[in-house]
Amino acid sequence: QLGEPFLVLRSVGMVGLVVSVFIAERWAPSIRAVSGERIRSGLYGQAGNKGAVVVSFKVEETCICTASVHLESGQQAKKAQERAEQLREILQSLCPEKGARPDLLVISGDFNFRAHFPENSRAT
């Protein structure tokens, strides 16, 4: 055996997205309020091709949330606004206790945001 034993706390998936949380077995008695959620935002919230999967839990009194996101693609200004709104909706629904904000947030995925640089700029 390599190292200490771990447990799967929760795993949530949706159309190409997955988030899994593993904890050291010794931490199990300190964990509570475990929840998993799928936040659909593709096709006006009806499809799971865009959105997020989230696992939230508390260690003692610390709320921890982890999310994997896939936001709307496209370069038009309208698409950028849709991405920003999708991200806002996801961030507003992260911790299982209403009105609470996570003490620690780990968010990753395909944000589809674009960096714009002036044509005559150079990397130095």
PDB file of C-alpha atoms in Angstrom:
ATOM      1  CA  GLN A   1       0.000   0.000   0.000  1.00  0.00           C
ATOM      2  CA  LEU A   2       1.277   3.445  -0.901  1.00  0.00           C
ATOM      3  CA  GLY A   3       0.474   6.134   1.661  1.00  0.00           C
ATOM      4  CA  GLU A   4      -2.698   6.429   3.681  1.00  0.00           C
ATOM      5  CA  PRO A   5      -6.105   5.183   2.476  1.00  0.00           C
ATOM      6  CA  PHE A   6      -8.477   7.540   0.650  1.00  0.00           C
ATOM      7  CA  LEU A   7     -12.229   7.500   0.098  1.00  0.00           C
ATOM      8  CA  VAL A   8     -14.353   8.885  -2.720  1.00  0.00           C
ATOM      9  CA  LEU A   9     -16.391  11.603  -1.040  1.00  0.00           C
ATOM     10  CA  ARG A  10     -18.545  12.425  -4.078  1.00  0.00           C
ATOM     11  CA  SER A  11     -18.348  12.327  -7.848  1.00  0.00           C
ATOM     12  CA  VAL A  12     -20.636  14.201 -10.266  1.00  0.00           C
ATOM     13  CA  GLY A  13     -20.615  14.110 -14.059  1.00  0.00           C
ATOM     14  CA  MET A  14     -22.479  15.639 -16.989  1.00  0.00           C
ATOM     15  CA  VAL A  15     -21.769  15.378 -20.763  1.00  0.00           C
ATOM     16  CA  GLY A  16     -17.967  15.517 -20.759  1.00  0.00           C
ATOM     17  CA  LEU A  17     -17.575  17.176 -17.348  1.00  0.00           C
ATOM     18  CA  VAL A  18     -16.668  15.424 -14.130  1.00  0.00           C
ATOM     19  CA  VAL A  19     -15.559  16.454 -10.687  1.00  0.00           C
ATOM     20  CA  SER A  20     -14.503  13.892  -8.079  1.00  0.00           C
ATOM     21  CA  VAL A  21     -13.443  14.616  -4.521  1.00  0.00           C
ATOM     22  CA  PHE A  22     -11.272  12.193  -2.577  1.00  0.00           C
ATOM     23  CA  ILE A  23     -10.473  12.567   1.117  1.00  0.00           C
ATOM     24  CA  ALA A  24      -8.028  10.888   3.450  1.00  0.00           C
ATOM     25  CA  GLU A  25      -9.958   8.275   5.415  1.00  0.00           C
ATOM     26  CA  ARG A  26      -8.903   9.882   8.705  1.00  0.00           C
ATOM     27  CA  TRP A  27     -10.824  13.078   7.741  1.00  0.00           C
ATOM     28  CA  ALA A  28     -14.162  11.268   7.239  1.00  0.00           C
ATOM     29  CA  PRO A  29     -15.536  12.044  10.744  1.00  0.00           C
ATOM     30  CA  SER A  30     -14.974  15.791  10.138  1.00  0.00           C
ATOM     31  CA  ILE A  31     -16.870  15.922   6.820  1.00  0.00           C
ATOM     32  CA  ARG A  32     -20.539  16.890   6.554  1.00  0.00           C
ATOM     33  CA  ALA A  33     -23.051  18.627   4.271  1.00  0.00           C
ATOM     34  CA  VAL A  34     -21.783  16.813   1.157  1.00  0.00           C
ATOM     35  CA  SER A  35     -23.693  17.686  -2.002  1.00  0.00           C
ATOM     36  CA  GLY A  36     -23.284  17.351  -5.731  1.00  0.00           C
ATOM     37  CA  GLU A  37     -25.012  19.390  -8.365  1.00  0.00           C
ATOM     38  CA  ARG A  38     -25.314  19.658 -12.130  1.00  0.00           C
ATOM     39  CA  ILE A  39     -25.889  23.178 -13.396  1.00  0.00           C
ATOM     40  CA  ARG A  40     -27.129  23.060 -16.985  1.00  0.00           C
ATOM     41  CA  SER A  41     -26.821  26.175 -19.109  1.00  0.00           C
ATOM     42  CA  GLY A  42     -26.753  24.831 -22.678  1.00  0.00           C
ATOM     43  CA  LEU A  43     -29.827  25.370 -24.849  1.00  0.00           C
ATOM     44  CA  TYR A  44     -31.447  27.701 -22.308  1.00  0.00           C
ATOM     45  CA  GLY A  45     -30.770  25.383 -19.380  1.00  0.00           C
ATOM     46  CA  GLN A  46     -32.386  22.355 -21.020  1.00  0.00           C
ATOM     47  CA  ALA A  47     -29.248  20.517 -22.140  1.00  0.00           C
ATOM     48  CA  GLY A  48     -26.158  19.481 -20.256  1.00  0.00           C
ATOM     49  CA  ASN A  49     -23.679  20.330 -22.996  1.00  0.00           C
ATOM     50  CA  LYS A  50     -22.712  23.580 -21.219  1.00  0.00           C
ATOM     51  CA  GLY A  51     -22.690  24.420 -17.520  1.00  0.00           C
ATOM     52  CA  ALA A  52     -20.942  23.001 -14.485  1.00  0.00           C
ATOM     53  CA  VAL A  53     -20.686  20.070 -12.132  1.00  0.00           C
ATOM     54  CA  VAL A  54     -20.097  20.981  -8.502  1.00  0.00           C
ATOM     55  CA  VAL A  55     -19.203  19.131  -5.304  1.00  0.00           C
ATOM     56  CA  SER A  56     -19.585  21.041  -2.035  1.00  0.00           C
ATOM     57  CA  PHE A  57     -18.837  19.913   1.498  1.00  0.00           C
ATOM     58  CA  LYS A  58     -17.808  21.143   4.909  1.00  0.00           C
ATOM     59  CA  VAL A  59     -14.713  20.204   6.846  1.00  0.00           C
ATOM     60  CA  GLU A  60     -15.590  21.227  10.393  1.00  0.00           C
ATOM     61  CA  GLU A  61     -16.927  24.771   9.728  1.00  0.00           C
ATOM     62  CA  THR A  62     -15.103  25.406   6.441  1.00  0.00           C
ATOM     63  CA  CYS A  63     -17.219  25.259   3.262  1.00  0.00           C
ATOM     64  CA  ILE A  64     -15.273  23.907   0.291  1.00  0.00           C
ATOM     65  CA  CYS A  65     -16.616  23.874  -3.258  1.00  0.00           C
ATOM     66  CA  THR A  66     -15.028  22.494  -6.380  1.00  0.00           C
ATOM     67  CA  ALA A  67     -16.448  22.923  -9.860  1.00  0.00           C
ATOM     68  CA  SER A  68     -15.668  21.921 -13.412  1.00  0.00           C
ATOM     69  CA  VAL A  69     -17.196  24.237 -16.021  1.00  0.00           C
ATOM     70  CA  HIS A  70     -17.786  24.350 -19.764  1.00  0.00           C
ATOM     71  CA  LEU A  71     -19.085  27.734 -20.923  1.00  0.00           C
ATOM     72  CA  GLU A  72     -20.575  28.958 -24.204  1.00  0.00           C
ATOM     73  CA  SER A  73     -18.113  29.356 -27.081  1.00  0.00           C
ATOM     74  CA  GLY A  74     -17.980  31.958 -29.835  1.00  0.00           C
ATOM     75  CA  GLN A  75     -16.269  35.269 -30.418  1.00  0.00           C
ATOM     76  CA  GLN A  76     -19.237  37.606 -30.852  1.00  0.00           C
ATOM     77  CA  ALA A  77     -19.971  40.141 -28.097  1.00  0.00           C
ATOM     78  CA  LYS A  78     -23.291  38.381 -27.435  1.00  0.00           C
ATOM     79  CA  LYS A  79     -21.438  35.112 -26.733  1.00  0.00           C
ATOM     80  CA  ALA A  80     -19.061  36.854 -24.321  1.00  0.00           C
ATOM     81  CA  GLN A  81     -22.087  38.204 -22.437  1.00  0.00           C
ATOM     82  CA  GLU A  82     -23.615  34.705 -22.333  1.00  0.00           C
ATOM     83  CA  ARG A  83     -20.363  33.293 -20.893  1.00  0.00           C
ATOM     84  CA  ALA A  84     -20.254  35.974 -18.219  1.00  0.00           C
ATOM     85  CA  GLU A  85     -23.902  35.288 -17.285  1.00  0.00           C
ATOM     86  CA  GLN A  86     -23.311  31.522 -17.192  1.00  0.00           C
ATOM     87  CA  LEU A  87     -20.324  31.998 -14.894  1.00  0.00           C
ATOM     88  CA  ARG A  88     -22.317  34.364 -12.654  1.00  0.00           C
ATOM     89  CA  GLU A  89     -25.130  31.782 -12.320  1.00  0.00           C
ATOM     90  CA  ILE A  90     -22.650  29.035 -11.491  1.00  0.00           C
ATOM     91  CA  LEU A  91     -20.859  31.123  -8.856  1.00  0.00           C
ATOM     92  CA  GLN A  92     -24.173  32.073  -7.216  1.00  0.00           C
ATOM     93  CA  SER A  93     -25.151  28.444  -6.674  1.00  0.00           C
ATOM     94  CA  LEU A  94     -21.958  26.960  -5.250  1.00  0.00           C
ATOM     95  CA  CYS A  95     -22.406  26.361  -1.526  1.00  0.00           C
ATOM     96  CA  PRO A  96     -25.241  24.098  -0.353  1.00  0.00           C
ATOM     97  CA  GLU A  97     -26.364  26.441   2.423  1.00  0.00           C
ATOM     98  CA  LYS A  98     -28.351  29.307   0.939  1.00  0.00           C
ATOM     99  CA  GLY A  99     -26.720  32.693   1.368  1.00  0.00           C
ATOM    100  CA  ALA A 100     -23.375  31.157   2.292  1.00  0.00           C
ATOM    101  CA  ARG A 101     -20.271  31.611   0.210  1.00  0.00           C
ATOM    102  CA  PRO A 102     -17.582  28.965   0.048  1.00  0.00           C
ATOM    103  CA  ASP A 103     -14.504  29.571   2.161  1.00  0.00           C
ATOM    104  CA  LEU A 104     -12.447  27.793  -0.503  1.00  0.00           C
ATOM    105  CA  LEU A 105     -13.402  27.582  -4.171  1.00  0.00           C
ATOM    106  CA  VAL A 106     -11.579  25.504  -6.773  1.00  0.00           C
ATOM    107  CA  ILE A 107     -12.961  26.128 -10.251  1.00  0.00           C
ATOM    108  CA  SER A 108     -11.515  24.811 -13.492  1.00  0.00           C
ATOM    109  CA  GLY A 109     -12.576  23.867 -16.986  1.00  0.00           C
ATOM    110  CA  ASP A 110     -13.202  25.354 -20.401  1.00  0.00           C
ATOM    111  CA  PHE A 111     -14.185  28.970 -19.800  1.00  0.00           C
ATOM    112  CA  ASN A 112     -13.951  29.838 -23.518  1.00  0.00           C
ATOM    113  CA  PHE A 113     -12.878  33.390 -22.689  1.00  0.00           C
ATOM    114  CA  ARG A 114     -10.668  35.043 -25.278  1.00  0.00           C
ATOM    115  CA  ALA A 115      -7.602  37.202 -24.758  1.00  0.00           C
ATOM    116  CA  HIS A 116      -7.420  40.192 -27.104  1.00  0.00           C
ATOM    117  CA  PHE A 117      -4.071  41.835 -27.798  1.00  0.00           C
ATOM    118  CA  PRO A 118      -3.422  44.905 -29.964  1.00  0.00           C
ATOM    119  CA  GLU A 119      -2.208  43.967 -33.448  1.00  0.00           C
ATOM    120  CA  ASN A 120       1.175  45.658 -33.074  1.00  0.00           C
ATOM    121  CA  SER A 121       1.939  44.395 -29.552  1.00  0.00           C
ATOM    122  CA  ARG A 122       4.891  42.066 -29.012  1.00  0.00           C
ATOM    123  CA  ALA A 123       5.616  39.547 -26.313  1.00  0.00           C
ATOM    124  CA  THR A 124       8.727  40.526 -24.388  1.00  0.00           C
TER     125      THR A 124
END
